[in-house]
DNA sequence: ACCTGAACACCGTTCAAGT
DNA sequence: ACCTGAACACCGTTCAAGT
């Protein structure tokens, strides 16, 4: 009767795919049972036939992006020669990060979930496998799991993004406010001035999230490499 | 008229304090305008006289715990002799973590806030001051800010807490399920077995969040110490 | 100035009813 | 088996009204 073409009878996969699409477009807050239902051309209560409830839907949502990362990593590594463990780990986390950047709502959602999604166990297993094969003890590998644990999740929030300062129009500060801030936070002010100068006055791009991420990742990788050789 | 003693006419501070108390007791989800109002002995709409709205209330909630951390650090450091930058930074983050542990809902809430709370600028300023005085360039100090940025936030979620496995009663896995898991995740299984053995069969406490946190913190501190001496 | 009641537009979820 | 309508118990927020 309706103009909406829909002959496939709906399924858990279609519901989750629509939920990801909705979250990408309007954020997680927008994915309510009612709105998701109407997006998929159905009444809210019909969703309960494919998903036990809102909470399970959110769990499914994080599983969906973790699976996307899993697939991206598999594609990256297939038919590839052997690499050392640092390169392997490095590229995996960079790939995971790129997937998270496609779904900026995901890290926040993962952080609020109380149970650890089953889909990440596969990542633990893979990471453990490469570390142990590289000579890590299970104890050191366990520490690495904790240390790297929040790597793909963090770093989505920029430190000083222009939009983070406040509302829509009040980004511009008065000279008096700037003076006041410079007085209260002299080192912060000096740092911003120094970095902006080096970057050629490009105020918007002075925090390069990708570069910062790689720096931290390499710092950790170097640290574990040192631990490894010290214990050998 | 009511038995609830309440002659002080309510204030932003009292509202926020009650909100923190409510979040500690029942989680952030429980702090709704209506429930918070009744907890403070008032009707929901009265709250709008002291707080602009729900969003501002949540912002106030994170400011409250950040301020608590600020106070704890100030108390820690006052009347204390000079220390090297690594000890100073280390103790600050450990203190911040101990505050976060008192309010387990806080890191998750901070993660979802879109704007960076003004109260953390003071922490940036303090951290920058000690790093720059220790010889960090503003560029390296900037990287440190990003690297350490998520330290006090992360690590609240335990990797394999008993409650994280599922509901209330289904923590126990059947032998068949364990066998299946051991087959699918051999390294994870071996790691757990190895660590549990070392810890004397204490399954519950085999992930020591505090120890893992300190390990990562020291790894990062060592990394920056090396960066610092290499560039000198 | 501070608090309130009623109302509005939304939630997640249950339940009996349709096909 | 799958979808629906009405209903319930909750949300945040506005607005006119009380003191």
XYZ file of C-alpha atoms (C1' of nucleotides) in Angstrom:
502
model
C 0.000 0.000 0.000
C 2.719 2.450 0.947
C 5.227 3.806 -1.533
C 8.073 2.345 0.512
C 9.317 -0.737 -1.283
C 9.773 -3.516 1.236
C 9.214 -7.060 0.314
C 12.039 -8.643 2.290
C 10.341 -9.333 5.616
C 12.892 -7.542 7.826
C 15.602 -9.240 9.831
C 18.060 -8.650 12.620
C 20.727 -7.743 10.077
C 18.544 -5.200 8.311
C 17.547 -3.652 11.625
C 21.156 -3.337 12.754
C 22.293 -1.957 9.405
C 19.578 0.684 9.556
C 20.551 1.492 13.151
C 24.191 2.049 12.140
C 23.055 4.242 9.262
C 20.835 6.264 11.589
C 23.588 6.655 14.185
C 26.052 7.787 11.509
C 23.616 10.373 10.229
C 22.223 11.763 13.472
C 24.122 10.251 16.399
C 23.261 7.463 18.837
C 20.712 9.607 20.630
C 18.623 9.538 17.460
C 18.404 5.768 17.338
C 15.239 5.180 19.320
C 12.976 2.236 18.817
C 10.305 4.435 17.278
C 12.576 6.363 14.925
C 14.469 3.257 13.861
C 11.188 1.503 13.154
C 9.923 4.310 10.959
C 13.279 4.442 9.180
C 12.847 0.815 8.277
C 9.187 1.270 7.372
C 7.560 -0.505 10.243
C 5.905 0.140 13.584
C 8.051 0.346 16.725
C 6.784 -2.856 18.260
C 7.726 -4.900 15.225
C 11.385 -4.445 16.084
C 10.944 -6.654 19.113
C 10.564 -9.632 16.820
C 14.150 -9.206 15.652
C 15.854 -7.673 18.653
C 15.065 -8.421 22.322
C 15.032 -4.757 23.328
C 16.809 -1.432 23.258
C 19.803 -2.643 25.219
C 20.370 -5.622 22.943
C 20.066 -3.285 19.983
C 22.880 -1.128 21.332
C 24.985 -4.218 21.950
C 24.321 -5.212 18.352
C 25.392 -1.753 17.272
C 28.836 -2.055 18.842
C 29.204 -5.597 17.546
C 28.498 -4.236 14.080
C 31.370 -1.738 14.145
C 33.756 -4.186 15.820
C 32.955 -6.672 13.081
C 33.607 -3.948 10.532
C 37.045 -3.415 12.067
C 37.672 -7.154 12.070
C 36.858 -7.340 8.387
C 39.054 -4.336 7.575
C 41.994 -5.895 9.399
C 41.497 -9.238 7.690
C 41.447 -7.554 4.303
C 44.573 -5.635 5.214
C 46.529 -8.700 6.223
C 45.457 -11.333 3.750
C 48.025 -12.485 1.248
C 50.728 -10.540 2.963
C 54.263 -11.631 3.801
C 55.521 -11.894 7.358
C 56.125 -8.700 9.264
C 57.592 -7.994 12.662
C 55.154 -7.737 15.551
C 55.477 -3.970 15.898
C 54.440 -3.322 12.313
C 51.625 -5.825 12.610
C 50.213 -4.345 15.800
C 50.719 -0.807 14.570
C 48.782 -1.373 11.366
C 45.972 -3.162 13.133
C 45.352 -0.290 15.525
C 45.576 2.266 12.749
C 42.996 0.276 10.810
C 40.750 -0.002 13.857
C 41.029 3.725 14.364
C 40.062 4.454 10.770
C 36.914 2.390 11.249
C 36.085 4.232 14.479
C 36.481 7.536 12.665
C 33.749 6.441 10.282
C 31.430 5.945 13.269
C 32.349 8.675 15.761
C 29.571 7.631 18.108
C 31.014 4.118 18.529
C 33.782 4.665 21.132
C 31.416 6.533 23.415
C 28.826 3.800 23.100
C 31.376 1.061 23.723
C 32.497 2.933 26.830
C 29.018 2.924 28.312
C 28.296 -0.759 27.673
C 28.711 -2.756 30.854
C 29.465 -6.090 29.243
C 32.432 -6.601 26.978
C 31.216 -7.387 23.452
C 31.984 -10.966 22.380
C 33.237 -9.691 19.044
C 36.335 -8.170 20.635
C 37.547 -11.506 21.957
C 38.668 -12.311 18.449
C 40.820 -9.168 18.509
C 42.320 -10.162 21.846
C 43.089 -13.572 20.448
C 44.798 -12.165 17.367
C 46.815 -9.648 19.329
C 47.872 -12.279 21.854
C 48.887 -14.641 19.065
C 51.257 -12.171 17.419
C 52.726 -11.039 20.740
C 53.339 -14.543 22.066
C 54.859 -15.619 18.779
C 57.153 -12.608 19.035
C 58.423 -13.843 22.384
C 56.121 -12.102 24.867
C 55.377 -13.999 28.047
C 51.683 -14.369 28.751
C 52.136 -11.979 31.631
C 53.672 -9.242 29.494
C 51.128 -9.882 26.764
C 48.388 -9.494 29.347
C 49.768 -6.099 30.294
C 49.912 -5.127 26.648
C 46.238 -6.013 26.321
C 45.385 -3.582 29.088
C 47.736 -0.903 27.843
C 46.500 -0.977 24.274
C 42.941 -1.606 25.362
C 41.749 1.957 25.104
C 43.861 2.895 22.103
C 41.286 2.526 19.339
C 38.627 4.058 21.570
C 40.400 7.188 22.679
C 41.453 10.079 20.563
C 38.108 10.702 18.987
C 37.607 13.798 21.016
C 39.870 16.574 19.871
C 41.578 18.626 22.504
C 40.743 22.095 21.261
C 38.379 21.725 18.363
C 36.720 25.015 17.445
C 33.296 23.571 18.105
C 34.377 22.348 21.517
C 34.817 25.846 22.848
C 31.139 26.538 23.182
C 27.969 27.107 21.219
C 27.643 28.023 17.591
C 28.531 31.699 17.351
C 30.415 32.506 20.521
C 33.614 30.883 19.297
C 35.130 34.321 19.021
C 36.408 35.567 22.320
C 36.684 39.213 23.171
C 40.151 40.604 23.648
C 39.445 41.027 27.332
C 38.523 37.363 27.652
C 41.668 36.339 25.807
C 43.769 38.481 28.135
C 42.063 36.920 31.128
C 42.661 33.415 29.818
C 46.289 34.207 29.047
C 46.726 35.313 32.619
C 44.997 32.324 34.188
C 46.532 29.756 31.836
C 49.923 31.126 30.773
C 51.407 27.812 29.671
C 48.352 26.768 27.701
C 48.370 30.116 25.955
C 52.085 29.879 25.202
C 51.719 26.376 23.854
C 48.885 27.294 21.532
C 50.823 30.323 20.315
C 53.932 28.241 19.724
C 52.134 25.470 17.860
C 50.007 27.788 15.779
C 53.122 29.701 14.750
C 54.811 26.499 13.606
C 51.730 25.447 11.685
C 51.475 28.689 9.752
C 48.509 30.242 11.482
C 46.229 27.368 10.659
C 44.257 27.539 13.855
C 41.777 24.838 12.909
C 44.254 22.117 12.059
C 46.833 22.593 14.759
C 45.796 19.438 16.587
C 46.486 16.583 14.203
C 44.651 13.666 15.766
C 46.189 11.125 13.447
C 49.739 12.271 14.198
C 49.090 12.332 17.944
C 47.610 8.863 17.790
C 50.611 7.458 15.943
C 53.006 9.146 18.342
C 51.378 7.541 21.374
C 51.125 4.190 19.624
C 54.840 4.246 18.782
C 55.721 5.305 22.296
C 53.943 2.237 23.639
C 55.374 -0.081 20.997
C 58.898 1.116 21.780
C 58.242 0.617 25.472
C 57.205 -2.994 24.991
C 60.107 -3.654 22.643
C 62.426 -2.510 25.414
C 60.644 -4.662 27.994
C 60.969 -7.596 25.659
C 64.696 -7.275 25.054
C 65.382 -6.526 28.718
C 63.815 -9.816 29.780
C 65.437 -11.935 27.167
C 4.276 20.607 55.932
C 6.255 17.556 54.876
C 8.536 15.671 57.227
C 11.508 16.513 54.989
C 13.489 19.237 56.726
C 14.397 21.857 54.181
C 14.702 25.465 55.123
C 17.710 26.429 52.982
C 16.026 27.495 49.735
C 18.002 25.196 47.408
C 20.912 26.240 45.238
C 22.979 25.115 42.296
C 25.524 23.605 44.671
C 22.933 21.608 46.579
C 21.404 20.379 43.332
C 24.756 19.244 41.973
C 25.757 17.592 45.239
C 22.490 15.669 45.282
C 23.030 14.687 41.646
C 26.493 13.291 42.415
C 25.066 11.385 45.364
C 22.294 9.962 43.191
C 24.727 8.970 40.434
C 27.029 7.275 42.945
C 24.138 5.301 44.388
C 22.250 4.315 41.238
C 24.262 5.369 38.195
C 23.913 8.311 35.808
C 20.828 6.830 34.199
C 19.007 7.354 37.496
C 19.690 11.076 37.607
C 16.620 12.399 35.817
C 15.138 15.798 36.459
C 12.153 14.256 38.174
C 14.030 11.829 40.383
C 16.664 14.395 41.299
C 13.923 16.853 42.213
C 12.189 14.394 44.492
C 15.518 13.442 46.069
C 15.998 17.074 46.990
C 12.398 17.458 48.123
C 11.047 19.611 45.349
C 9.085 19.426 42.107
C 10.944 18.750 38.834
C 10.355 22.177 37.373
C 11.924 23.908 40.345
C 15.313 22.634 39.268
C 15.220 24.915 36.239
C 15.676 27.873 38.566
C 19.133 26.612 39.511
C 20.233 24.747 36.401
C 19.428 25.709 32.789
C 18.471 22.149 31.813
C 19.446 18.496 31.791
C 22.497 19.011 29.616
C 23.873 21.740 31.845
C 23.241 19.507 34.831
C 25.393 16.777 33.311
C 28.096 19.323 32.542
C 27.911 20.395 36.165
C 28.220 16.769 37.210
C 31.537 16.288 35.410
C 32.791 19.644 36.660
C 32.020 18.451 40.173
C 34.216 15.357 39.935
C 36.991 17.204 38.091
C 36.973 19.779 40.862
C 37.143 16.968 43.398
C 40.247 15.670 41.635
C 41.725 19.162 41.578
C 41.209 19.493 45.305
C 42.703 16.067 45.990
C 45.802 16.917 43.971
C 46.200 20.277 45.679
C 45.974 18.625 49.071
C 48.525 16.046 47.976
C 51.059 18.589 46.830
C 50.763 21.367 49.342
C 53.690 21.906 51.679
C 55.773 19.403 49.827
C 59.368 19.655 48.724
C 60.420 19.671 45.070
C 60.164 16.425 43.152
C 61.220 15.425 39.671
C 58.613 15.756 36.951
C 58.036 12.031 36.602
C 57.126 11.602 40.253
C 54.929 14.681 40.132
C 53.016 13.601 37.041
C 52.764 10.042 38.277
C 51.236 11.001 41.586
C 48.801 13.397 39.996
C 47.374 10.768 37.667
C 47.187 8.209 40.427
C 45.262 10.708 42.521
C 42.954 11.526 39.623
C 42.337 7.838 39.134
C 41.458 7.308 42.785
C 38.848 10.052 42.494
C 37.406 8.480 39.341
C 37.158 5.152 41.139
C 34.914 6.827 43.682
C 32.569 7.852 40.847
C 32.673 5.015 38.314
C 30.062 6.701 36.142
C 32.234 9.781 35.613
C 34.629 8.644 32.848
C 31.767 7.397 30.719
C 29.901 10.638 31.192
C 32.966 12.725 30.382
C 33.427 10.689 27.233
C 29.958 11.494 25.970
C 30.135 15.252 26.651
C 30.795 17.123 23.417
C 32.401 20.177 24.956
C 35.544 19.977 27.014
C 34.788 20.975 30.607
C 36.407 24.272 31.617
C 37.558 22.721 34.879
C 40.102 20.545 33.099
C 41.978 23.532 31.678
C 43.487 24.018 35.108
C 44.839 20.469 34.935
C 46.311 21.131 31.490
C 47.919 24.244 32.818
C 49.462 22.451 35.795
C 50.714 19.555 33.714
C 52.188 21.895 31.110
C 53.885 23.937 33.801
C 55.716 20.978 35.309
C 56.687 19.571 31.907
C 57.987 22.849 30.520
C 59.924 23.531 33.692
C 61.445 20.068 33.311
C 62.762 21.013 29.878
C 59.947 19.867 27.567
C 59.462 21.922 24.433
C 55.913 23.124 23.959
C 55.613 20.706 21.072
C 56.615 17.685 23.124
C 54.478 18.866 26.017
C 51.551 19.141 23.618
C 52.047 15.528 22.600
C 52.208 14.522 26.246
C 48.868 16.225 26.798
C 47.292 14.090 24.100
C 49.043 10.920 25.206
C 48.077 11.256 28.847
C 44.705 12.703 27.971
C 42.747 9.514 28.339
C 44.771 8.074 31.208
C 42.537 9.015 34.121
C 39.457 8.137 32.075
C 40.409 4.713 30.863
C 40.882 1.632 32.939
C 37.588 1.800 34.720
C 36.254 -1.093 32.780
C 37.938 -4.290 33.791
C 38.914 -6.681 31.075
C 37.329 -9.845 32.427
C 35.380 -8.910 35.499
C 33.070 -11.703 36.619
C 30.052 -9.457 36.199
C 31.101 -8.547 32.678
C 30.538 -12.049 31.403
C 26.791 -11.821 31.371
C 23.765 -11.605 33.569
C 23.517 -12.469 37.218
C 23.514 -16.236 37.350
C 24.897 -17.437 34.033
C 28.485 -16.675 35.018
C 29.191 -20.361 35.191
C 29.954 -21.876 31.833
C 29.307 -25.490 31.015
C 32.321 -27.659 30.331
C 31.278 -27.906 26.698
C 31.231 -24.139 26.388
C 34.637 -23.896 27.996
C 36.021 -26.457 25.574
C 34.533 -24.551 22.674
C 36.026 -21.297 23.902
C 39.415 -22.908 24.436
C 39.348 -24.080 20.850
C 38.261 -20.764 19.362
C 40.509 -18.633 21.566
C 43.545 -20.738 22.424
C 45.844 -17.870 23.383
C 43.238 -16.156 25.535
C 42.596 -19.426 27.322
C 46.309 -20.067 27.827
C 46.848 -16.556 29.150
C 44.042 -16.819 31.668
C 45.304 -20.215 32.787
C 48.854 -18.918 33.167
C 47.861 -15.806 35.111
C 45.389 -17.592 37.336
C 48.026 -20.168 38.186
C 50.485 -17.447 39.213
C 47.842 -15.752 41.310
C 46.977 -18.874 43.261
C 43.611 -19.665 41.720
C 42.150 -16.344 42.695
C 39.976 -16.006 39.620
C 38.257 -12.832 40.722
C 41.334 -10.734 41.367
C 43.577 -11.813 38.540
C 43.187 -8.496 36.732
C 44.679 -5.899 39.037
C 43.446 -2.623 37.582
C 45.704 -0.539 39.772
C 48.836 -2.463 38.786
C 47.940 -2.349 35.098
C 47.313 1.360 35.324
C 50.675 2.024 36.946
C 52.447 -0.148 34.412
C 51.038 1.814 31.493
C 51.691 5.099 33.228
C 55.336 4.208 33.832
C 55.727 2.984 30.275
C 54.617 6.380 29.025
C 56.719 8.296 31.549
C 59.812 6.342 30.539
C 59.037 7.003 26.904
C 58.891 10.744 27.434
C 62.021 10.699 29.585
C 63.822 9.079 26.662
C 62.408 11.599 24.197
C 63.566 14.367 26.484
C 67.167 13.189 26.828
C 67.412 12.340 23.116
C 66.545 15.890 22.109
C 68.812 17.569 24.561
C 12.461 35.302 43.329
C 11.171 30.841 43.890
C 8.047 27.025 43.505
C 4.011 24.538 41.374
C 0.291 22.079 38.373
C -1.122 20.920 34.013
C 0.142 20.046 29.555
C 3.034 18.724 25.355
C 5.935 15.866 22.768
C 8.602 12.368 23.261
C 10.630 7.671 25.332
C 10.791 1.896 26.072
C 7.865 -1.801 26.694
C 3.553 -4.958 27.441
C -0.416 -7.066 25.781
C -4.224 -8.430 23.275
C -5.534 -8.464 18.743
C -5.142 -8.930 13.889
C -3.268 -11.507 9.261
C 5.410 -16.046 12.238
C 5.170 -11.416 11.766
C 3.063 -6.972 12.320
C -0.152 -3.620 14.661
C -3.023 -0.374 17.849
C -3.855 1.059 22.262
C -2.154 1.580 26.634
C 1.213 2.163 30.637
C 4.860 4.257 33.016
C 8.252 7.018 32.341
C 11.176 11.130 30.132
C 12.673 16.720 29.346
C 10.644 21.019 28.899
C 7.140 25.113 28.392
C 3.884 28.034 30.280
C 0.667 30.230 33.017
C -0.313 30.485 37.617
C 0.474 30.807 42.434
C 3.158 32.836 46.913
